[in-house]
Amino acid sequence: MALRIHEAWILLFVIPALVTPAAINHEDYPADEGDQTSSNDNLIFDDYRGKGCVDDSGFVYKLGERFFPGHSNCPCVCTEDGPVCDQPECPKIHPKCTKVEHNGCCPECKEVKNFCEYHGKNYKILEEFKPSPCEWCRCEPSNEVHCVVADCAVPECVNPVYEPEQCCPVCKNGPNCFAGTTIIPAGIEVKVDDCNICHCHNGDWWKPAQCSKRECQGKQAL
């Protein structure tokens, strides 16, 4: 037992002698704050407040110098309080604009649509066209289509016919009217049966014919 205690004391004296200053790794111990600052001075960015301005890419601009920070298209002026950028009231882009450029501070329209679109078709400015037999249209400089629809008169017959490519119906057999269920031509008296003679109203072709009874054929004399 006494021998073990003696050996332990020997180890306590021997171990410190083996640990030399060269064996100590300084990375295992945090450096003082002052040492950190002095060793990392090259990593600290300069403070340009009141002296200049820095853009997103790290470029430094002098006081009074104009520059474009980041992706902005509007110029800025470097001041002691930082960049002061233009914020102009840009004109509105034409609703018919088909090509817009953003090279300047304000977007600029480079091409305006020079045609009209109507029912899926394109027409040139001032071009006249008929989308249907009863419509007459024109492409205006404002890129809008103005149309006029024909107003057809009342036909002078009871059986008008719509011809291809014509707007209004036509009376192929001339004016006429109804006498009961029979169509009779206008302008003459028509004997519709053994006792009635009818004729059309003058100008009112849609009204029933005027009829008068005459002596019926085959009537026996008294």
Short mmCIF file of C-alpha atoms in Angstrom, two decimals:
data_model
loop_
_atom_site.label_atom_id
_atom_site.label_comp_id
_atom_site.label_asym_id
_atom_site.label_seq_id
_atom_site.Cartn_x
_atom_site.Cartn_y
_atom_site.Cartn_z
CA MET A 1 0.00 0.00 0.00
CA ALA A 2 2.77 2.39 0.83
CA LEU A 3 4.50 1.56 -2.44
CA ARG A 4 1.46 2.58 -4.53
CA ILE A 5 1.19 5.95 -2.78
CA HIS A 6 4.83 6.64 -3.48
CA GLU A 7 4.43 5.78 -7.17
CA ALA A 8 1.47 8.14 -7.42
CA TRP A 9 3.51 11.03 -6.10
CA ILE A 10 6.18 10.35 -8.66
CA LEU A 11 3.61 10.52 -11.53
CA LEU A 12 2.32 13.89 -10.30
CA PHE A 13 5.79 15.37 -10.56
CA VAL A 14 6.61 13.77 -13.88
CA ILE A 15 3.44 14.71 -15.87
CA PRO A 16 3.79 18.55 -15.59
CA ALA A 17 7.36 18.24 -16.80
CA LEU A 18 6.18 16.45 -19.94
CA VAL A 19 3.67 19.23 -20.85
CA THR A 20 5.72 21.97 -22.52
CA PRO A 21 4.45 25.31 -23.96
CA ALA A 22 5.02 23.98 -27.48
CA ALA A 23 2.56 21.16 -26.82
CA ILE A 24 -0.34 23.50 -26.01
CA ASN A 25 -2.68 24.08 -28.97
CA HIS A 26 -3.87 27.70 -28.95
CA GLU A 27 -6.94 26.77 -31.01
CA ASP A 28 -8.30 24.99 -27.98
CA TYR A 29 -8.58 28.29 -26.09
CA PRO A 30 -10.75 31.28 -27.14
CA ALA A 31 -8.73 34.38 -27.83
CA ASP A 32 -9.41 37.61 -26.01
CA GLU A 33 -11.75 40.08 -27.67
CA GLY A 34 -8.89 42.45 -28.30
CA ASP A 35 -6.84 39.74 -29.98
CA GLN A 36 -9.77 38.80 -32.24
CA THR A 37 -10.24 42.38 -33.38
CA SER A 38 -6.57 42.90 -34.14
CA SER A 39 -6.27 39.64 -36.10
CA ASN A 40 -9.44 40.15 -38.20
CA ASP A 41 -9.11 43.83 -39.13
CA ASN A 42 -8.91 42.92 -42.83
CA LEU A 43 -12.42 41.36 -42.71
CA ILE A 44 -14.22 44.43 -41.36
CA PHE A 45 -15.83 46.62 -44.06
CA ASP A 46 -15.26 50.32 -43.95
CA ASP A 47 -18.05 52.55 -42.77
CA TYR A 48 -18.97 54.92 -45.61
CA ARG A 49 -21.81 56.67 -43.83
CA GLY A 50 -21.48 60.40 -44.47
CA LYS A 51 -18.59 59.74 -46.84
CA GLY A 52 -20.09 57.89 -49.80
CA CYS A 53 -22.60 55.26 -50.95
CA VAL A 54 -22.26 51.57 -51.73
CA ASP A 55 -24.45 49.72 -54.24
CA ASP A 56 -25.49 46.07 -54.16
CA SER A 57 -22.31 45.04 -55.98
CA GLY A 58 -20.00 46.75 -53.49
CA PHE A 59 -19.06 49.72 -55.67
CA VAL A 60 -18.46 52.92 -53.74
CA TYR A 61 -19.72 56.27 -55.02
CA LYS A 62 -18.69 59.72 -53.84
CA LEU A 63 -21.04 62.29 -52.38
CA GLY A 64 -22.97 64.02 -55.17
CA GLU A 65 -22.30 61.25 -57.66
CA ARG A 66 -25.22 59.76 -59.62
CA PHE A 67 -25.51 55.99 -59.92
CA PHE A 68 -27.97 53.14 -60.38
CA PRO A 69 -28.17 50.94 -57.30
CA GLY A 70 -28.94 47.27 -57.84
CA HIS A 71 -31.33 46.59 -60.69
CA SER A 72 -33.02 49.98 -60.55
CA ASN A 73 -33.43 51.90 -63.81
CA CYS A 74 -33.97 55.20 -62.00
CA PRO A 75 -30.79 57.15 -61.08
CA CYS A 76 -29.85 57.98 -57.50
CA VAL A 77 -27.65 60.70 -56.01
CA CYS A 78 -25.26 59.86 -53.19
CA THR A 79 -25.85 62.12 -50.18
CA GLU A 80 -24.63 62.16 -46.59
CA ASP A 81 -27.92 60.51 -45.62
CA GLY A 82 -27.57 57.79 -48.23
CA PRO A 83 -28.83 57.39 -51.80
CA VAL A 84 -31.70 59.66 -52.85
CA CYS A 85 -33.37 58.13 -55.90
CA ASP A 86 -35.63 59.65 -58.52
CA GLN A 87 -39.23 58.51 -58.35
CA PRO A 88 -40.83 60.15 -61.38
CA GLU A 89 -44.52 59.95 -62.23
CA CYS A 90 -44.29 57.75 -65.30
CA PRO A 91 -46.85 58.15 -68.10
CA LYS A 92 -49.39 55.39 -68.49
CA ILE A 93 -48.74 52.72 -71.08
CA HIS A 94 -51.24 52.69 -73.94
CA PRO A 95 -53.64 49.76 -73.50
CA LYS A 96 -53.04 48.76 -77.13
CA CYS A 97 -49.26 48.71 -76.68
CA THR A 98 -47.71 45.44 -77.88
CA LYS A 99 -44.03 46.17 -77.11
CA VAL A 100 -42.78 47.77 -73.88
CA GLU A 101 -39.11 48.52 -73.10
CA HIS A 102 -37.72 49.03 -69.60
CA ASN A 103 -34.33 50.49 -70.50
CA GLY A 104 -35.00 53.84 -68.88
CA CYS A 105 -36.36 54.98 -65.57
CA CYS A 106 -39.93 54.72 -66.89
CA PRO A 107 -41.29 51.95 -69.11
CA GLU A 108 -41.72 53.10 -72.69
CA CYS A 109 -44.13 51.85 -75.34
CA LYS A 110 -42.31 51.10 -78.58
CA GLU A 111 -45.12 49.63 -80.63
CA VAL A 112 -48.88 50.17 -80.62
CA LYS A 113 -51.29 47.77 -82.23
CA ASN A 114 -52.18 49.20 -85.65
CA PHE A 115 -55.12 46.97 -86.40
CA CYS A 116 -58.58 46.10 -85.11
CA GLU A 117 -59.71 42.71 -83.98
CA TYR A 118 -63.33 41.78 -84.57
CA HIS A 119 -64.83 38.31 -84.16
CA GLY A 120 -61.42 36.68 -84.37
CA LYS A 121 -60.28 38.56 -87.50
CA ASN A 122 -57.83 41.45 -87.89
CA TYR A 123 -58.54 44.57 -89.97
CA LYS A 124 -56.30 47.49 -90.94
CA ILE A 125 -56.91 51.01 -89.69
CA LEU A 126 -59.75 52.68 -91.69
CA GLU A 127 -60.56 49.39 -93.39
CA GLU A 128 -64.29 48.87 -94.08
CA PHE A 129 -65.87 45.44 -93.99
CA LYS A 130 -69.20 43.64 -93.68
CA PRO A 131 -69.18 40.87 -91.09
CA SER A 132 -72.79 40.05 -92.00
CA PRO A 133 -75.23 41.12 -94.75
CA CYS A 134 -76.87 43.65 -92.42
CA GLU A 135 -73.70 45.10 -90.84
CA TRP A 136 -71.30 47.72 -92.16
CA CYS A 137 -68.16 48.22 -90.03
CA ARG A 138 -64.94 50.22 -90.05
CA CYS A 139 -61.67 49.89 -88.14
CA GLU A 140 -61.10 53.25 -86.45
CA PRO A 141 -57.67 54.79 -85.61
CA SER A 142 -58.43 54.08 -81.96
CA ASN A 143 -58.24 50.34 -82.77
CA GLU A 144 -61.95 50.05 -82.13
CA VAL A 145 -64.54 48.76 -84.58
CA HIS A 146 -67.67 50.84 -85.17
CA CYS A 147 -70.58 49.14 -86.93
CA VAL A 148 -73.92 50.23 -88.38
CA VAL A 149 -76.76 47.74 -88.64
CA ALA A 150 -79.21 48.16 -91.50
CA ASP A 151 -82.82 48.92 -90.60
CA CYS A 152 -85.05 46.98 -92.97
CA ALA A 153 -88.42 48.34 -94.05
CA VAL A 154 -91.57 46.32 -93.47
CA PRO A 155 -91.99 44.02 -96.47
CA GLU A 156 -95.03 44.59 -98.71
CA CYS A 157 -95.91 40.94 -98.73
CA VAL A 158 -96.83 38.19 -96.31
CA ASN A 159 -94.31 35.70 -97.70
CA PRO A 160 -90.97 37.55 -97.88
CA VAL A 161 -87.86 35.59 -98.79
CA TYR A 162 -84.31 35.99 -97.44
CA GLU A 163 -81.81 35.72 -100.27
CA PRO A 164 -78.16 34.78 -99.64
CA GLU A 165 -75.83 37.77 -99.05
CA GLN A 166 -78.81 40.14 -98.79
CA CYS A 167 -79.73 41.88 -95.56
CA CYS A 168 -83.41 42.60 -95.95
CA PRO A 169 -86.12 40.18 -97.10
CA VAL A 170 -87.60 40.62 -100.56
CA CYS A 171 -91.04 39.99 -102.02
CA LYS A 172 -90.18 37.82 -105.01
CA ASN A 173 -93.81 37.75 -106.20
CA GLY A 174 -94.57 41.38 -105.46
CA PRO A 175 -96.94 42.83 -102.83
CA ASN A 176 -99.70 40.60 -101.52
CA CYS A 177 -101.89 39.87 -98.51
CA PHE A 178 -103.98 37.13 -96.95
CA ALA A 179 -107.59 36.52 -97.83
CA GLY A 180 -108.37 33.97 -95.18
CA THR A 181 -105.64 31.43 -95.75
CA THR A 182 -105.18 32.31 -99.40
CA ILE A 183 -102.46 34.69 -100.56
CA ILE A 184 -103.70 37.11 -103.20
CA PRO A 185 -101.67 39.68 -105.13
CA ALA A 186 -102.18 43.36 -104.43
CA GLY A 187 -103.70 45.81 -106.91
CA ILE A 188 -106.42 43.59 -108.34
CA GLU A 189 -109.66 42.09 -107.13
CA VAL A 190 -109.55 38.38 -106.70
CA LYS A 191 -112.55 36.08 -106.54
CA VAL A 192 -111.59 33.73 -103.77
CA ASP A 193 -114.75 31.59 -103.92
CA ASP A 194 -118.16 31.54 -105.56
CA CYS A 195 -119.47 34.39 -103.40
CA ASN A 196 -116.49 36.59 -102.30
CA ILE A 197 -114.25 38.99 -104.14
CA CYS A 198 -111.26 40.37 -102.16
CA HIS A 199 -108.51 42.89 -102.60
CA CYS A 200 -105.51 43.99 -100.48
CA HIS A 201 -105.41 47.21 -98.45
CA ASN A 202 -103.42 49.96 -100.10
CA GLY A 203 -100.07 50.17 -98.29
CA ASP A 204 -101.09 47.97 -95.35
CA TRP A 205 -100.01 44.64 -96.77
CA TRP A 206 -99.90 42.92 -93.39
CA LYS A 207 -103.66 43.44 -92.83
CA PRO A 208 -106.22 40.88 -94.02
CA ALA A 209 -107.79 41.53 -97.40
CA GLN A 210 -111.07 43.39 -97.74
CA CYS A 211 -113.72 41.16 -99.17
CA SER A 212 -117.29 41.73 -100.44
CA LYS A 213 -119.95 39.24 -101.25
CA ARG A 214 -121.33 39.12 -104.74
CA GLU A 215 -124.10 37.11 -106.22
CA CYS A 216 -123.09 33.55 -105.78
CA GLN A 217 -122.80 31.42 -108.84
CA GLY A 218 -125.26 28.58 -109.07
CA LYS A 219 -127.85 30.44 -106.97
CA GLN A 220 -131.32 29.57 -108.15
CA ALA A 221 -133.52 32.42 -109.27
CA LEU A 222 -136.71 33.03 -107.30
#
